[in-house]
GROMACS .gro file of C-alpha atoms in nm:
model
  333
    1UNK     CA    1  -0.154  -0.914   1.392
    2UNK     CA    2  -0.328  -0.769   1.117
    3UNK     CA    3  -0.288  -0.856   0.756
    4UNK     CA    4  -0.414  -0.744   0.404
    5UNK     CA    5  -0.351  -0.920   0.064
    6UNK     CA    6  -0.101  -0.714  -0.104
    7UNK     CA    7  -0.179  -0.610  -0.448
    8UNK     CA    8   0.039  -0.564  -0.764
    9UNK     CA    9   0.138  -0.669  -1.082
   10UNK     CA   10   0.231  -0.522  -1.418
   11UNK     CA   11   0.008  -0.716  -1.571
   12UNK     CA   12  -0.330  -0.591  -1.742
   13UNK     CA   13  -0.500  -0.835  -1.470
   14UNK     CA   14  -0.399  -0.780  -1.105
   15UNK     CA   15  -0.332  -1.044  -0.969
   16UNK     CA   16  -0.230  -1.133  -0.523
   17UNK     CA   17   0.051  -1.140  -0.386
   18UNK     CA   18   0.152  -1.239  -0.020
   19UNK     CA   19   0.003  -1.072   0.248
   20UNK     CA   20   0.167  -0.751   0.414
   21UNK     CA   21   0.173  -0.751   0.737
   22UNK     CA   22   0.310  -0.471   1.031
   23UNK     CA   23   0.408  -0.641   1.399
   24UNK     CA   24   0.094  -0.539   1.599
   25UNK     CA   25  -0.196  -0.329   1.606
   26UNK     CA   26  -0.206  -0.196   1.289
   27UNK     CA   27  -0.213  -0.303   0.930
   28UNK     CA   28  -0.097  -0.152   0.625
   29UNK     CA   29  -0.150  -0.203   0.277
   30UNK     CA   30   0.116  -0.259  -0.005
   31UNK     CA   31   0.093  -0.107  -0.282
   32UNK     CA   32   0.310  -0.008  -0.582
   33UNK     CA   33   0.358   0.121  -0.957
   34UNK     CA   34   0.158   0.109  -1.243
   35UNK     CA   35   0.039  -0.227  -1.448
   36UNK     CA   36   0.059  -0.281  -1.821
   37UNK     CA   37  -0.007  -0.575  -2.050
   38UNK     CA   38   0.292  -0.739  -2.069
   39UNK     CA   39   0.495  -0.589  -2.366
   40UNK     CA   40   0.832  -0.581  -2.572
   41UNK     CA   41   0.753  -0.282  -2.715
   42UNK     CA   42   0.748  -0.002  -2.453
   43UNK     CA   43   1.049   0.003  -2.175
   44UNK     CA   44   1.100   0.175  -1.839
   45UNK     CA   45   1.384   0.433  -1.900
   46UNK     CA   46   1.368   0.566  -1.529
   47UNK     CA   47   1.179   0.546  -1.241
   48UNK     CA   48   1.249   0.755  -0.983
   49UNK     CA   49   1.031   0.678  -0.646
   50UNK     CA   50   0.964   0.885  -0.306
   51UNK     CA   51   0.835   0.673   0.015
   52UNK     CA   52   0.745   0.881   0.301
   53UNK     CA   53   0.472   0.814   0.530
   54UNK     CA   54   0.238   1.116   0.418
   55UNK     CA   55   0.320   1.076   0.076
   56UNK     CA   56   0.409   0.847  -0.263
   57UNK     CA   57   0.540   0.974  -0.545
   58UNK     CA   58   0.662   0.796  -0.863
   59UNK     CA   59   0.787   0.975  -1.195
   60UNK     CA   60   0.848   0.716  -1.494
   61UNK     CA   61   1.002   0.755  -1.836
   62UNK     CA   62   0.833   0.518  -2.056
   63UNK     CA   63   1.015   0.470  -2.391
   64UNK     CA   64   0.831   0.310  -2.756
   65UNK     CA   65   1.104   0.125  -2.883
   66UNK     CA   66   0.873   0.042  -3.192
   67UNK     CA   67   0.788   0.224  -3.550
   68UNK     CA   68   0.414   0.194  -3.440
   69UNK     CA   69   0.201   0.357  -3.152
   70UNK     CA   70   0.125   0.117  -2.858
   71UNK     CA   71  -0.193   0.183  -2.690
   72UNK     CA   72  -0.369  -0.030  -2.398
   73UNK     CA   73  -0.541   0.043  -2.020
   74UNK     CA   74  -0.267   0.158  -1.802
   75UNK     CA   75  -0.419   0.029  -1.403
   76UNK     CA   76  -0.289   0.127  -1.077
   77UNK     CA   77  -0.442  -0.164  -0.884
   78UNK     CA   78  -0.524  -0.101  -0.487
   79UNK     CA   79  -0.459  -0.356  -0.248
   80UNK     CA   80  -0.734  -0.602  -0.193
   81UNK     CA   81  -0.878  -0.452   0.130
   82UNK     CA   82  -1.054  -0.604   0.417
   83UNK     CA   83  -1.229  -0.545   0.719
   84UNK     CA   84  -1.051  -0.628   1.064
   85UNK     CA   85  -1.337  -0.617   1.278
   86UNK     CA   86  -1.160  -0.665   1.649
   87UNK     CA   87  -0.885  -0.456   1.582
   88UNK     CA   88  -0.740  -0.122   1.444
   89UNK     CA   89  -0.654  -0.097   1.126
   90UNK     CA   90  -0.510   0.201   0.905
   91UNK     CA   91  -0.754   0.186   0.632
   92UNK     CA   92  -0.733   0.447   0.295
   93UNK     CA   93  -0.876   0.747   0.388
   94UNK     CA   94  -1.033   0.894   0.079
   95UNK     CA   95  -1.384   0.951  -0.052
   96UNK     CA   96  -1.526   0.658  -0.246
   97UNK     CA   97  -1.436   0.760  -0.545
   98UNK     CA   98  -1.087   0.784  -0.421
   99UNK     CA   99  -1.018   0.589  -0.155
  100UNK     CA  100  -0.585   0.621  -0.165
  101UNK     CA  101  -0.641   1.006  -0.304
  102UNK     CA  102  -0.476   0.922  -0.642
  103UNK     CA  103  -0.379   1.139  -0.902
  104UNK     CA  104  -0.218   1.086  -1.278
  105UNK     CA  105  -0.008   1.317  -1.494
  106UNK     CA  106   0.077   1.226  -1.836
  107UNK     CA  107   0.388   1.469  -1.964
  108UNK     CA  108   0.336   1.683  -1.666
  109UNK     CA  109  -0.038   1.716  -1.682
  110UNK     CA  110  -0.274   1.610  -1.490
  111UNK     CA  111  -0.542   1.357  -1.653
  112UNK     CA  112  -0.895   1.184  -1.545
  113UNK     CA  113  -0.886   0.794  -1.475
  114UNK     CA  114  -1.187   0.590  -1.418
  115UNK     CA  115  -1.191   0.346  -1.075
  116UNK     CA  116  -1.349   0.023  -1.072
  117UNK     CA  117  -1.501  -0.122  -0.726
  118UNK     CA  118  -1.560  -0.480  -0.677
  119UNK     CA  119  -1.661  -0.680  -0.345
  120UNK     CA  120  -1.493  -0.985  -0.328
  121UNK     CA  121  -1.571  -1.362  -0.112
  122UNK     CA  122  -1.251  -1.561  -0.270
  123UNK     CA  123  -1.364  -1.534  -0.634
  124UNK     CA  124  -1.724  -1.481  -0.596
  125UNK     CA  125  -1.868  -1.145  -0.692
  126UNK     CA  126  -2.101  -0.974  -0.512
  127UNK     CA  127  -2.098  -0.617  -0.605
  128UNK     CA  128  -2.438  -0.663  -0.745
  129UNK     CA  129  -2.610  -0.812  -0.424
  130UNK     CA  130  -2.419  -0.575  -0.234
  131UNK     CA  131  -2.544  -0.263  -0.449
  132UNK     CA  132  -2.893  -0.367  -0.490
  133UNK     CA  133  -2.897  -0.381  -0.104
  134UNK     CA  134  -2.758  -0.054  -0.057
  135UNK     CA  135  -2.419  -0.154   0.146
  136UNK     CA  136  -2.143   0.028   0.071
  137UNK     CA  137  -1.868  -0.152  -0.088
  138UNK     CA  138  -1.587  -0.054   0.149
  139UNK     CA  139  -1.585  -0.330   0.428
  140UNK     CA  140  -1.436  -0.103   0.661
  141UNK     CA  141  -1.653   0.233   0.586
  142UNK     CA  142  -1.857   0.327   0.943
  143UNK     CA  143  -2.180   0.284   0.705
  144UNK     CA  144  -2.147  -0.067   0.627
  145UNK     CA  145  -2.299  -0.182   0.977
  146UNK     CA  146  -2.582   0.045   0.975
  147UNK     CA  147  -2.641  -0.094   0.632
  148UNK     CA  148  -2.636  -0.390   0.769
  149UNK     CA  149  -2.863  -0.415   1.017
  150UNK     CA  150  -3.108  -0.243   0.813
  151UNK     CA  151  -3.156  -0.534   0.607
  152UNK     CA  152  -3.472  -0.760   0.621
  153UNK     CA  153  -3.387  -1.112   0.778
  154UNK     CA  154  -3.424  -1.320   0.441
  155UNK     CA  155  -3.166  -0.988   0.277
  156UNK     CA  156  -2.926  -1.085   0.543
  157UNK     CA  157  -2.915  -1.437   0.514
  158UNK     CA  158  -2.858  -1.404   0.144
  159UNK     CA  159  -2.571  -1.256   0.200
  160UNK     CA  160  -2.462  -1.475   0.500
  161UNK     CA  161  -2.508  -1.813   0.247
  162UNK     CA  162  -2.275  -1.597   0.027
  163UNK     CA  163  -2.022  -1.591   0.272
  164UNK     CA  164  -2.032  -1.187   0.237
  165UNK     CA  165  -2.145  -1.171   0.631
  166UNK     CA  166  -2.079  -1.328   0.908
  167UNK     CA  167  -2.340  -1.380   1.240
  168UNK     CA  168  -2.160  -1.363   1.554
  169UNK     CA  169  -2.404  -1.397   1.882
  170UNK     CA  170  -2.823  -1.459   1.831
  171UNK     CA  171  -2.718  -1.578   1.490
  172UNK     CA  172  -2.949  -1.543   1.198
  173UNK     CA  173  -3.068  -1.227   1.349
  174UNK     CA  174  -3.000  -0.853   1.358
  175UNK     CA  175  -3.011  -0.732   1.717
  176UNK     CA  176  -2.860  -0.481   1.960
  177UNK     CA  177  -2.607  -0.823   2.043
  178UNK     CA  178  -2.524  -0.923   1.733
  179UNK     CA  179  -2.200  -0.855   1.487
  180UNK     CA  180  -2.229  -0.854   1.156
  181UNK     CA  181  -1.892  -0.853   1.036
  182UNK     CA  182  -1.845  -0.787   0.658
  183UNK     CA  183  -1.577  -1.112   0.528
  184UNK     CA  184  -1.582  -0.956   0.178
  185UNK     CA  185  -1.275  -0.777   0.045
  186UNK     CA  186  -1.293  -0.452  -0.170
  187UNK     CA  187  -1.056  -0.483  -0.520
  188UNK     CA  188  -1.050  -0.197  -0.668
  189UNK     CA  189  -0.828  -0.026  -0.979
  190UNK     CA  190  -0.765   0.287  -1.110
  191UNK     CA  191  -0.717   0.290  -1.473
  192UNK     CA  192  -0.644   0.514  -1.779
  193UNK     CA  193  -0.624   0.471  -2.148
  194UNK     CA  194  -0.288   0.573  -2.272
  195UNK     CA  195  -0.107   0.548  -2.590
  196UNK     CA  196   0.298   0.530  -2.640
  197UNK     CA  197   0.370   0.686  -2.985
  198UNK     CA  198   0.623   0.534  -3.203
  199UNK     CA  199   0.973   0.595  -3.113
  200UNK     CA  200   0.907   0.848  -2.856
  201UNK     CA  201   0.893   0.876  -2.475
  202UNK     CA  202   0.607   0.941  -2.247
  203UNK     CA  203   0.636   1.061  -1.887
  204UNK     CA  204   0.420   0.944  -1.627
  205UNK     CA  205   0.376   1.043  -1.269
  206UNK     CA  206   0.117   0.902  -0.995
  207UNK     CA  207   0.126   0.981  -0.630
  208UNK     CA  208  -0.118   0.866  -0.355
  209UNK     CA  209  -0.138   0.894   0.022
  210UNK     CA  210   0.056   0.570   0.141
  211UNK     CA  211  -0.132   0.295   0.374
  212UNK     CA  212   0.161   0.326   0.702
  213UNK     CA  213   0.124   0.035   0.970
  214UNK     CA  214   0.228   0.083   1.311
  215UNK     CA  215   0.309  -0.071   1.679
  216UNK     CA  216   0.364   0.062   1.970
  217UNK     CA  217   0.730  -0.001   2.040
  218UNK     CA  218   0.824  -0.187   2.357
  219UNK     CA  219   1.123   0.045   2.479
  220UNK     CA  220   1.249  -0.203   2.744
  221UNK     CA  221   1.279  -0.471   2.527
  222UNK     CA  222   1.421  -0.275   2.245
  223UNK     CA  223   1.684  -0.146   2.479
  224UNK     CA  224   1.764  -0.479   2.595
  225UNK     CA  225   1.871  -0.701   2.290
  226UNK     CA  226   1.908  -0.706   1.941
  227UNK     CA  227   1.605  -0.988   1.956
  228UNK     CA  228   1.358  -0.716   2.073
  229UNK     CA  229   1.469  -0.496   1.742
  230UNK     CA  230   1.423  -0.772   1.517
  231UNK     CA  231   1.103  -0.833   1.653
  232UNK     CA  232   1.035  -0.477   1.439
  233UNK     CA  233   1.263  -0.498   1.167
  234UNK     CA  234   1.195  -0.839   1.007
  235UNK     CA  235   1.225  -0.786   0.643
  236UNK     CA  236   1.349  -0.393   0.679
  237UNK     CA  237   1.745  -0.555   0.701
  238UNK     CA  238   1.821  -0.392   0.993
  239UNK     CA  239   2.211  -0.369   1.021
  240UNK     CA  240   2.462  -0.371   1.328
  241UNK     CA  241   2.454   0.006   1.322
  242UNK     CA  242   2.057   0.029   1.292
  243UNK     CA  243   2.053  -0.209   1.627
  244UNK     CA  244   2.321  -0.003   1.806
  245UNK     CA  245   2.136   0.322   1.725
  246UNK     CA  246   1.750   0.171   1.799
  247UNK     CA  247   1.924   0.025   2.170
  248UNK     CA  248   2.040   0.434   2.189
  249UNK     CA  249   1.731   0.549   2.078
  250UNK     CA  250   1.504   0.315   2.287
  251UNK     CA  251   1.691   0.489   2.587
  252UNK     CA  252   1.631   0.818   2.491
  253UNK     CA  253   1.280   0.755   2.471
  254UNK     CA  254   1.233   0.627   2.747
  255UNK     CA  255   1.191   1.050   2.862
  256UNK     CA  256   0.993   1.130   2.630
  257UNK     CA  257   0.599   1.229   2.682
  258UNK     CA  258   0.515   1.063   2.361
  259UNK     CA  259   0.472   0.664   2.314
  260UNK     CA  260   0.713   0.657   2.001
  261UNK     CA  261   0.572   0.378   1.765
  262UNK     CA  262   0.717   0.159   1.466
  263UNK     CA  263   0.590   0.256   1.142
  264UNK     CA  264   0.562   0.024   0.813
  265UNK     CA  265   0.546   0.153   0.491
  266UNK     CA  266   0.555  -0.140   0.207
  267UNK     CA  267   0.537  -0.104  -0.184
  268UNK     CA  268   0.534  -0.397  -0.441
  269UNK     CA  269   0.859  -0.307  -0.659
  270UNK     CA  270   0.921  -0.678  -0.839
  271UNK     CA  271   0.692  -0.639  -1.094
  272UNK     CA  272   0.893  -0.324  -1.245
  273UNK     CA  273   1.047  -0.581  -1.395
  274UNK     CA  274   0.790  -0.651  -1.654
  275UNK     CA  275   0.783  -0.393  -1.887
  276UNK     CA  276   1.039  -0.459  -2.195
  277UNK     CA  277   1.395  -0.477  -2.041
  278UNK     CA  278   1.540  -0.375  -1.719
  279UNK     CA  279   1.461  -0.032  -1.558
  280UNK     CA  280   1.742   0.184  -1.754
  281UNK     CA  281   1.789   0.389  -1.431
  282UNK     CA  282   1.585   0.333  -1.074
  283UNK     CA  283   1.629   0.609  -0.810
  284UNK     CA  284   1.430   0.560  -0.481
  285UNK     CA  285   1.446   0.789  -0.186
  286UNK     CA  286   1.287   0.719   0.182
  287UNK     CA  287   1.226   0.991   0.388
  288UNK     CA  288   1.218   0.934   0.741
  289UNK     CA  289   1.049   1.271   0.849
  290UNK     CA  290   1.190   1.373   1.153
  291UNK     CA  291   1.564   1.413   1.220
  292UNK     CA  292   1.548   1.203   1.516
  293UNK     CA  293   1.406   0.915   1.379
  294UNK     CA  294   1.522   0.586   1.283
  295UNK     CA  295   1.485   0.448   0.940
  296UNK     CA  296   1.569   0.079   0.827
  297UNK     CA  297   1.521  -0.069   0.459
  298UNK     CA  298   1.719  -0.341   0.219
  299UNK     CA  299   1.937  -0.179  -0.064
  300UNK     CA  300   2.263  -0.158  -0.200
  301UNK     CA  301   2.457   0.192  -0.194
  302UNK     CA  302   2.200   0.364   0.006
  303UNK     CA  303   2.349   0.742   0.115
  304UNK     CA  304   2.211   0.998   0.357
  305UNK     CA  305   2.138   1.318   0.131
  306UNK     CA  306   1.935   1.505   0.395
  307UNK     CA  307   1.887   1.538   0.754
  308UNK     CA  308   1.587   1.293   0.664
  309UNK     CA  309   1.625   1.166   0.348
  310UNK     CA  310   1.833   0.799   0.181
  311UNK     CA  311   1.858   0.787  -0.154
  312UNK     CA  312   1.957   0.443  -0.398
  313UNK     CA  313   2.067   0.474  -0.741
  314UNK     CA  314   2.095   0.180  -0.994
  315UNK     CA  315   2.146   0.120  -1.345
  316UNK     CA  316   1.945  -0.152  -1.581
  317UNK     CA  317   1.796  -0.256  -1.286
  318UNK     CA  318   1.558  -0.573  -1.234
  319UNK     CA  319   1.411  -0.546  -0.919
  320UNK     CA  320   1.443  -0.898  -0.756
  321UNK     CA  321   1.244  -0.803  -0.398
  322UNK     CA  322   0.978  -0.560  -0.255
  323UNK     CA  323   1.032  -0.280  -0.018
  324UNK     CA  324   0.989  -0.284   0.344
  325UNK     CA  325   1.026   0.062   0.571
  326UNK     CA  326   1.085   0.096   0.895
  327UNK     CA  327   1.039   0.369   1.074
  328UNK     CA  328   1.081   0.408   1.442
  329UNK     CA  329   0.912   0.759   1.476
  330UNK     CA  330   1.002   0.949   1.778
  331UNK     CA  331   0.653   1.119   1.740
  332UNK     CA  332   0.782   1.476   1.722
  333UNK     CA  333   0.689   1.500   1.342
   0.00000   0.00000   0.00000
């Protein structure tokens, strides 16, 4: 099972949260809203969120409930990121410069943000040795081994004392039989310098191309028992009617040409919680993409508005738990 070190906080620092983990194969990487230094001075009026697996989008109303203009570094931190070596793994697919393919509008247009990079070994730095050796600092970018084994023996070993790389096989050296797997993480953040004039409301909008986990669902057992589903749907609340409908579901495709597969999508939602008061009003809506398949999450009220689409509405709301989605995607979409 794969896992990455979620990522999110409204805080001005990031700091980690628990790891996010999907059931097999594949991992995926939480992520969420945007971060602020802690404040009593600007509140969340709305937030209204969109979860689908091609495709985040969040539009906030931010409120200055002050006589004075706030101003600070507005961050939307990544998750820390990792190589997984022996497995798959749905990494961000972006450029370097934009890993997640982020983008920013501040009262409906669109702004510039800066991102900063680090490389990571616990709380160790290593950008530097990592940039003056030419690796790139994405652990899981195809480049990083053929930077690798570029590198002189006494470059390599510097970075294998660092705990940067580790030697599997001939170890100390850089031959044909030899891994070099990168052990340092990538934290990176997007940030912005934004200011809240007095008394007034700012919107905000960010979407970003999501980080979906997957496993290939085991139809037999899902058909058999509500145990298999579970197996799936641990921490996406999956209710009597979700197991009756997965057991109906697992049987219909069982004809299908496609293996159908179980698809995670998790954001970090607690820490909307931070900004001054609750969130005046919260809508999220999950899109499940195709009509025939199955969707699973925890909330309160949820109604179907579309042939794909579940929508939750709340009032002063103080998010008390992170989203989990689960998807069981018939692979017709």
């Amino acid at each position: 099972m794969n896992r990455l070190k979620a990522l999110l906080s409204l805080a001005l620092l990031a700091l980690p949260l628990e790891a996010a983990t999907a059931n097999d194969t594949m991992a995926n990487f939480a992520a969420g809203g945007l971060t602020f230094s802690r404040t009593d001075a600007v509140g969340m009026v709305s937030e209204d969120l969109f979860l689908s697996m091609d495709e985040v989008r969040v539009n906030y109303r931010f409120r200055n409930r002050t006589d004075r203009d706030v101003s600070g570094t507005v961050a939307f931190p990544m998750p820390d990121i990792e190589d997984h070596y022996f497995s798959d793994a749905d990494y961000p697919d972006g450029p370097p410069e934009n890993p997640m393919r982020f983008s920013v509008t501040v009262n409906g247009k669109s702004i510039p943000f800066s991102l900063e990079k680090k490389a990571m070994v616990g709380e160790e730095n290593v950008t530097a040795a990592l940039r003056e050796l030419k690796v790139p600092l994405e652990p899981y970018a195809p480049e990083v081994d053929e930077a690798l084994r570029r590198l002189a023996p006494p470059a390599l070993k510097r970075l294998e004392d660092a705990g940067a790389v580790e030697v599997l096989d001939n170890a100390g050296g850089s031959g044909p039989d030899t891994e070099l797997i990168p052990r340092w993480v990538l934290r990176a953040t997007y940030h912005w310098q934004q200011t809240f004039p007095a008394g007034q409301d700012v919107l905000i909008g960010h979407r970003y191309k999501p980080s979906v986990g997957g496993a290939v669902v085991d139809l037999d057992s899902l058909a058999r028992s509500g145990e298999g589903i579970a197996s799936y749907a641990e921490g996406a609340c999956a209710d009597r009617d979700f197991v009756r409908g997965a057991r109906r579901w697992a049987e219909r495709q069982r004809k299908a040409p496609v293996a159908p597969l179980a698809r995670y999508i998790d954001y970090v939602l607690v820490t909307g919680g931070n900004w001054a008061g609750p969130i005046g009003s919260f809508k999220l809506t999950v899109d499940k993409k195709h009509p025939d398949n199955l969707v699973s999450f925890c909330g309160e009220g949820v109604k179907k508005v579309g042939p794909t689409q579940f929508e939750m509405t709340k009032t002063d709301f103080v998010p008390r738990q992170n989203i989990k989605v689960l998807i069981l995607d018939a692979g017709k979409s």
